[in-house]
Short mmCIF file of C-alpha atoms in Angstrom, two decimals:
data_model
loop_
_atom_site.label_atom_id
_atom_site.label_comp_id
_atom_site.label_asym_id
_atom_site.label_seq_id
_atom_site.Cartn_x
_atom_site.Cartn_y
_atom_site.Cartn_z
CA MET U 41 26.18 27.74 -5.26
CA ARG U 42 25.47 26.40 -8.74
CA ILE U 43 23.12 23.53 -9.52
CA SER U 44 26.12 21.37 -10.42
CA TYR U 45 27.42 21.84 -6.87
CA LEU U 46 24.04 20.82 -5.45
CA SER U 47 24.23 17.70 -7.59
CA LYS U 48 27.73 16.89 -6.34
CA GLN U 49 26.83 17.43 -2.69
CA THR U 50 23.59 15.43 -2.74
CA GLY U 51 24.40 12.72 -5.26
CA LEU U 52 21.29 13.64 -7.24
CA PRO U 53 21.53 14.11 -11.01
CA VAL U 54 21.10 17.65 -12.29
CA ALA U 55 18.08 16.47 -14.28
CA THR U 56 16.43 15.23 -11.07
CA ILE U 57 17.08 18.55 -9.31
CA LYS U 58 15.56 20.42 -12.25
CA TYR U 59 12.54 18.13 -12.05
CA TYR U 60 12.13 18.96 -8.36
CA LEU U 61 12.30 22.65 -9.28
CA ARG U 62 9.62 22.27 -11.94
CA GLU U 63 7.41 20.32 -9.53
CA ARG U 64 8.01 22.96 -6.82
CA LEU U 65 9.37 20.40 -4.40
CA LEU U 66 12.40 22.70 -4.33
CA PRO U 67 12.04 26.50 -4.17
CA PRO U 68 13.52 28.47 -7.10
CA GLY U 69 17.03 29.86 -6.82
CA ARG U 70 18.10 33.48 -7.20
CA PRO U 71 18.21 34.30 -10.93
CA THR U 72 21.66 35.36 -12.14
CA GLY U 73 21.06 35.26 -15.87
CA ARG U 74 19.12 33.53 -18.59
CA ASN U 75 18.38 29.96 -17.43
CA GLN U 76 20.85 30.37 -14.56
CA ALA U 77 20.38 30.73 -10.83
CA ASP U 78 22.26 30.57 -7.56
CA TYR U 79 21.25 28.30 -4.71
CA ASP U 80 22.07 28.32 -1.02
CA ASP U 81 22.08 26.09 2.04
CA ARG U 82 18.26 26.02 2.13
CA HIS U 83 18.23 24.24 -1.21
CA LEU U 84 20.98 21.86 -0.15
CA ARG U 85 19.11 20.95 3.05
CA ARG U 86 15.83 20.49 1.17
CA LEU U 87 17.46 18.17 -1.36
CA GLN U 88 19.09 16.15 1.41
CA LEU U 89 15.70 15.87 3.08
CA ILE U 90 13.98 14.74 -0.14
CA ARG U 91 16.75 12.21 -0.79
CA ALA U 92 16.45 10.80 2.72
CA LEU U 93 12.68 10.48 2.46
CA THR U 94 12.73 8.88 -1.00
CA HIS U 95 15.90 6.78 -1.03
CA VAL U 96 16.00 5.69 2.60
CA GLY U 97 12.38 6.17 3.67
CA LYS U 98 11.13 4.70 0.38
CA LEU U 99 8.36 7.31 0.16
CA ASP U 100 6.89 8.36 -3.18
CA LEU U 101 7.06 11.99 -4.29
CA SER U 102 3.36 12.59 -3.65
CA THR U 103 3.84 11.64 0.00
CA VAL U 104 7.04 13.70 0.21
CA ARG U 105 5.18 16.71 -1.17
CA GLN U 106 2.57 16.43 1.57
CA LEU U 107 5.23 16.04 4.25
CA LEU U 108 7.11 19.11 3.01
CA ALA U 109 3.90 21.16 3.06
CA SER U 110 3.25 20.02 6.63
CA ILE U 111 6.81 20.90 7.69
CA GLU U 112 6.37 24.42 6.31
CA ASP U 113 2.96 24.90 7.94
CA ARG U 114 3.94 26.85 11.05
CA GLN U 115 0.38 26.74 12.34
CA LEU U 116 0.57 22.96 12.56
CA PRO U 117 1.80 21.93 16.04
CA LEU U 118 4.54 19.33 16.40
CA ALA U 119 2.05 16.72 17.61
CA GLY U 120 -0.01 17.32 14.47
CA LEU U 121 3.10 17.05 12.32
CA TYR U 122 3.89 13.63 13.79
CA GLU U 123 0.31 12.54 13.11
CA VAL U 124 0.79 13.49 9.46
CA VAL U 125 4.05 11.51 9.35
CA HIS U 126 2.42 8.43 10.85
CA SER U 127 -0.59 8.68 8.56
CA LEU U 128 1.37 9.20 5.35
CA SER U 129 3.99 6.59 6.24
CA GLY U 130 1.23 4.06 6.82
CA GLU U 131 -0.36 4.88 3.49
CA ALA U 132 3.00 4.56 1.76
CA ALA U 133 3.55 1.13 3.34
CA ASN U 134 0.09 -0.01 2.23
CA LEU U 135 0.76 1.23 -1.29
CA SER U 136 4.13 -0.51 -1.34
CA ASP U 137 2.51 -3.84 -0.40
CA ALA U 138 -0.23 -3.35 -2.99
CA THR U 139 2.35 -2.48 -5.66
CA ALA U 140 4.28 -5.68 -4.92
CA ASP U 141 1.08 -7.71 -5.20
CA VAL U 142 0.17 -6.05 -8.52
CA ASP U 143 3.67 -6.69 -9.90
CA GLN U 144 3.41 -10.37 -8.98
CA PHE U 145 -0.11 -10.53 -10.44
CA ILE U 146 1.11 -9.16 -13.79
CA ASP U 147 4.04 -11.59 -13.80
CA GLU U 148 1.67 -14.52 -13.19
CA LEU U 149 -0.53 -13.37 -16.06
CA GLY U 150 2.54 -13.31 -18.28
CA TRP U 151 1.70 -9.82 -19.51
CA ALA U 152 4.41 -7.62 -21.01
CA VAL U 153 3.69 -4.39 -19.15
CA HIS U 154 6.26 -1.62 -18.69
CA PRO U 155 7.37 -1.16 -15.05
CA ASP U 156 6.28 2.51 -15.20
CA ALA U 157 2.94 1.84 -16.90
CA ALA U 158 0.12 3.95 -15.49
CA GLY U 159 -2.09 0.88 -15.14
CA ARG U 160 0.27 -0.69 -12.62
CA ALA U 161 0.15 2.36 -10.36
CA GLN U 162 -3.61 2.80 -10.75
CA LEU U 163 -4.40 -0.79 -9.82
CA ALA U 164 -2.02 -0.63 -6.85
CA GLN U 165 -3.75 2.54 -5.63
CA VAL U 166 -7.15 0.86 -5.94
CA VAL U 167 -5.99 -2.22 -4.01
CA ALA U 168 -4.35 -0.10 -1.29
CA ALA U 169 -7.45 2.08 -0.93
CA LEU U 170 -9.76 -0.93 -0.67
CA ARG U 171 -7.58 -2.45 2.02
CA ARG U 172 -7.43 0.82 3.98
CA LEU U 173 -11.24 0.86 3.95
CA GLY U 174 -11.31 -2.61 5.45
CA CYS U 175 -12.33 -4.43 2.26
CA ASP U 176 -10.93 -7.94 2.09
CA CYS U 177 -9.34 -7.56 -1.31
CA SER U 178 -6.96 -10.26 -2.47
CA ILE U 179 -5.18 -9.45 -5.70
CA GLN U 180 -6.74 -12.61 -7.16
CA PHE U 181 -10.10 -10.86 -6.97
CA PHE U 182 -9.00 -9.13 -10.19
CA ALA U 183 -8.28 -12.36 -12.07
CA PRO U 184 -11.72 -12.37 -13.77
CA TYR U 185 -11.17 -8.71 -14.68
CA ALA U 186 -7.90 -9.65 -16.36
CA ALA U 187 -9.48 -12.56 -18.24
CA MET U 188 -12.29 -10.35 -19.49
CA ALA U 189 -9.84 -7.59 -20.43
CA GLU U 190 -7.79 -10.03 -22.51
CA GLN U 191 -10.88 -11.19 -24.37
CA LEU U 192 -12.01 -7.62 -25.08
CA VAL U 193 -8.57 -6.52 -26.26
CA GLU U 194 -8.35 -9.53 -28.57
CA GLN U 195 -11.63 -8.41 -30.15
CA GLU U 196 -10.32 -4.87 -30.46
CA MET U 197 -7.02 -5.97 -32.01
CA ALA U 198 -8.92 -8.12 -34.52
CA LEU U 199 -10.24 -4.89 -36.03
CA LEU U 200 -6.73 -3.79 -36.98
CA PRO U 201 -5.17 -4.64 -40.35
CA ALA U 202 -2.33 -7.14 -40.39
CA ASP U 203 0.13 -4.55 -41.71
CA ASP U 204 1.02 -1.82 -39.20
CA ALA U 205 1.56 0.62 -42.07
CA ASP U 206 -2.13 0.35 -42.98
CA VAL U 207 -3.43 1.19 -39.50
CA ASP U 208 -5.68 4.24 -39.26
CA ARG U 209 -3.99 5.70 -36.18
CA ALA U 210 -6.74 8.23 -35.44
CA ALA U 211 -9.41 5.53 -35.61
CA ALA U 212 -7.36 3.27 -33.34
CA VAL U 213 -7.01 6.00 -30.71
CA VAL U 214 -10.69 6.98 -30.81
CA ARG U 215 -11.71 3.33 -30.62
CA ALA U 216 -9.43 2.74 -27.61
CA VAL U 217 -10.90 5.71 -25.73
CA LEU U 218 -14.54 5.02 -26.59
CA LEU U 219 -14.35 1.31 -25.88
CA GLU U 220 -13.08 2.05 -22.37
CA VAL U 221 -16.12 4.28 -21.88
CA ALA U 222 -18.35 1.52 -23.26
CA LEU U 223 -16.80 -1.02 -20.89
CA THR U 224 -17.53 1.22 -17.91
CA ALA U 225 -21.11 1.78 -19.11
CA VAL U 226 -21.80 -1.94 -19.56
CA HIS U 227 -20.23 -2.69 -16.16
CA ARG U 228 -22.51 -0.16 -14.49
CA MET U 229 -25.62 -1.54 -16.18
CA ALA U 230 -24.68 -5.09 -15.21
CA ARG U 231 -24.22 -3.97 -11.61
CA GLU U 232 -27.60 -2.24 -11.67
CA HIS U 233 -29.25 -5.39 -13.05
CA TYR U 234 -27.73 -7.67 -10.40
CA VAL U 235 -28.35 -5.25 -7.54
CA TYR U 236 -32.02 -5.12 -8.47
CA GLN U 237 -32.12 -8.90 -8.66
CA TRP U 238 -30.42 -9.19 -5.28
CA LEU U 239 -32.68 -6.62 -3.63
CA GLY U 240 -35.72 -8.17 -5.26
CA LYS U 241 -35.24 -11.56 -3.61
CA GLY U 242 -37.97 -11.97 -1.07
CA SER U 243 -39.35 -8.51 -1.83
CA SER U 244 -42.35 -7.39 -3.84
CA GLU U 245 -40.73 -4.03 -4.61
CA ARG U 246 -39.49 -3.46 -8.16
CA PRO U 247 -37.76 -0.44 -9.66
CA ALA U 248 -40.08 1.88 -11.54
CA ARG U 249 -38.16 1.38 -14.79
CA ALA U 250 -38.47 -2.40 -14.49
CA GLU U 251 -42.26 -2.07 -13.96
CA ALA U 252 -42.59 0.22 -16.96
CA ALA U 253 -40.63 -2.21 -19.12
CA ALA U 254 -42.88 -5.07 -17.98
CA ASP U 255 -46.00 -3.01 -18.79
CA ARG U 256 -44.72 -2.27 -22.29
CA ALA U 257 -44.05 -5.97 -22.84
#
């Protein structure tokens, strides 16, 4: 069968099916010519399975990929397969809750952020992971992060000329990348400073670098 027939039978756009082929969620068809291939019932069943897991099960493609790999692993017993399903489904549910919280958080901030922005997904993954590890992590924990980020971006934007046509695009990109590195570096040093302060309360022990700095002073 042709890819157009697969599209008609599954209700998935041809572009989506081609994406699944590129991402190897769907095995390649039998080549019949340049940029053409034939597909069979295996492909139809796989697409129906992916559609059920994504559209009805509300699973993301990363989770679907892992489930498909587990289904094809003949050395994995059925009990083990169900364990994978339960584990991945739970993770997907946690991620879904975290994503909803992040979306609401962004709305409350009044930020204009694209629904598919990488930052949304990254923050949701962080929140979901923290919660899976038992960390009591309300989304409002990140409010100070957002306030600080706004202040830093305002400083960064102040370096740009008023006219977009005069912007040095290369400099803007390099500055964006390097300032993120700088932010991480400063954050780590601040953590180190406060950890030493916290550990030093009620203790005579001091880090060697702190002692050396005091000696030089």
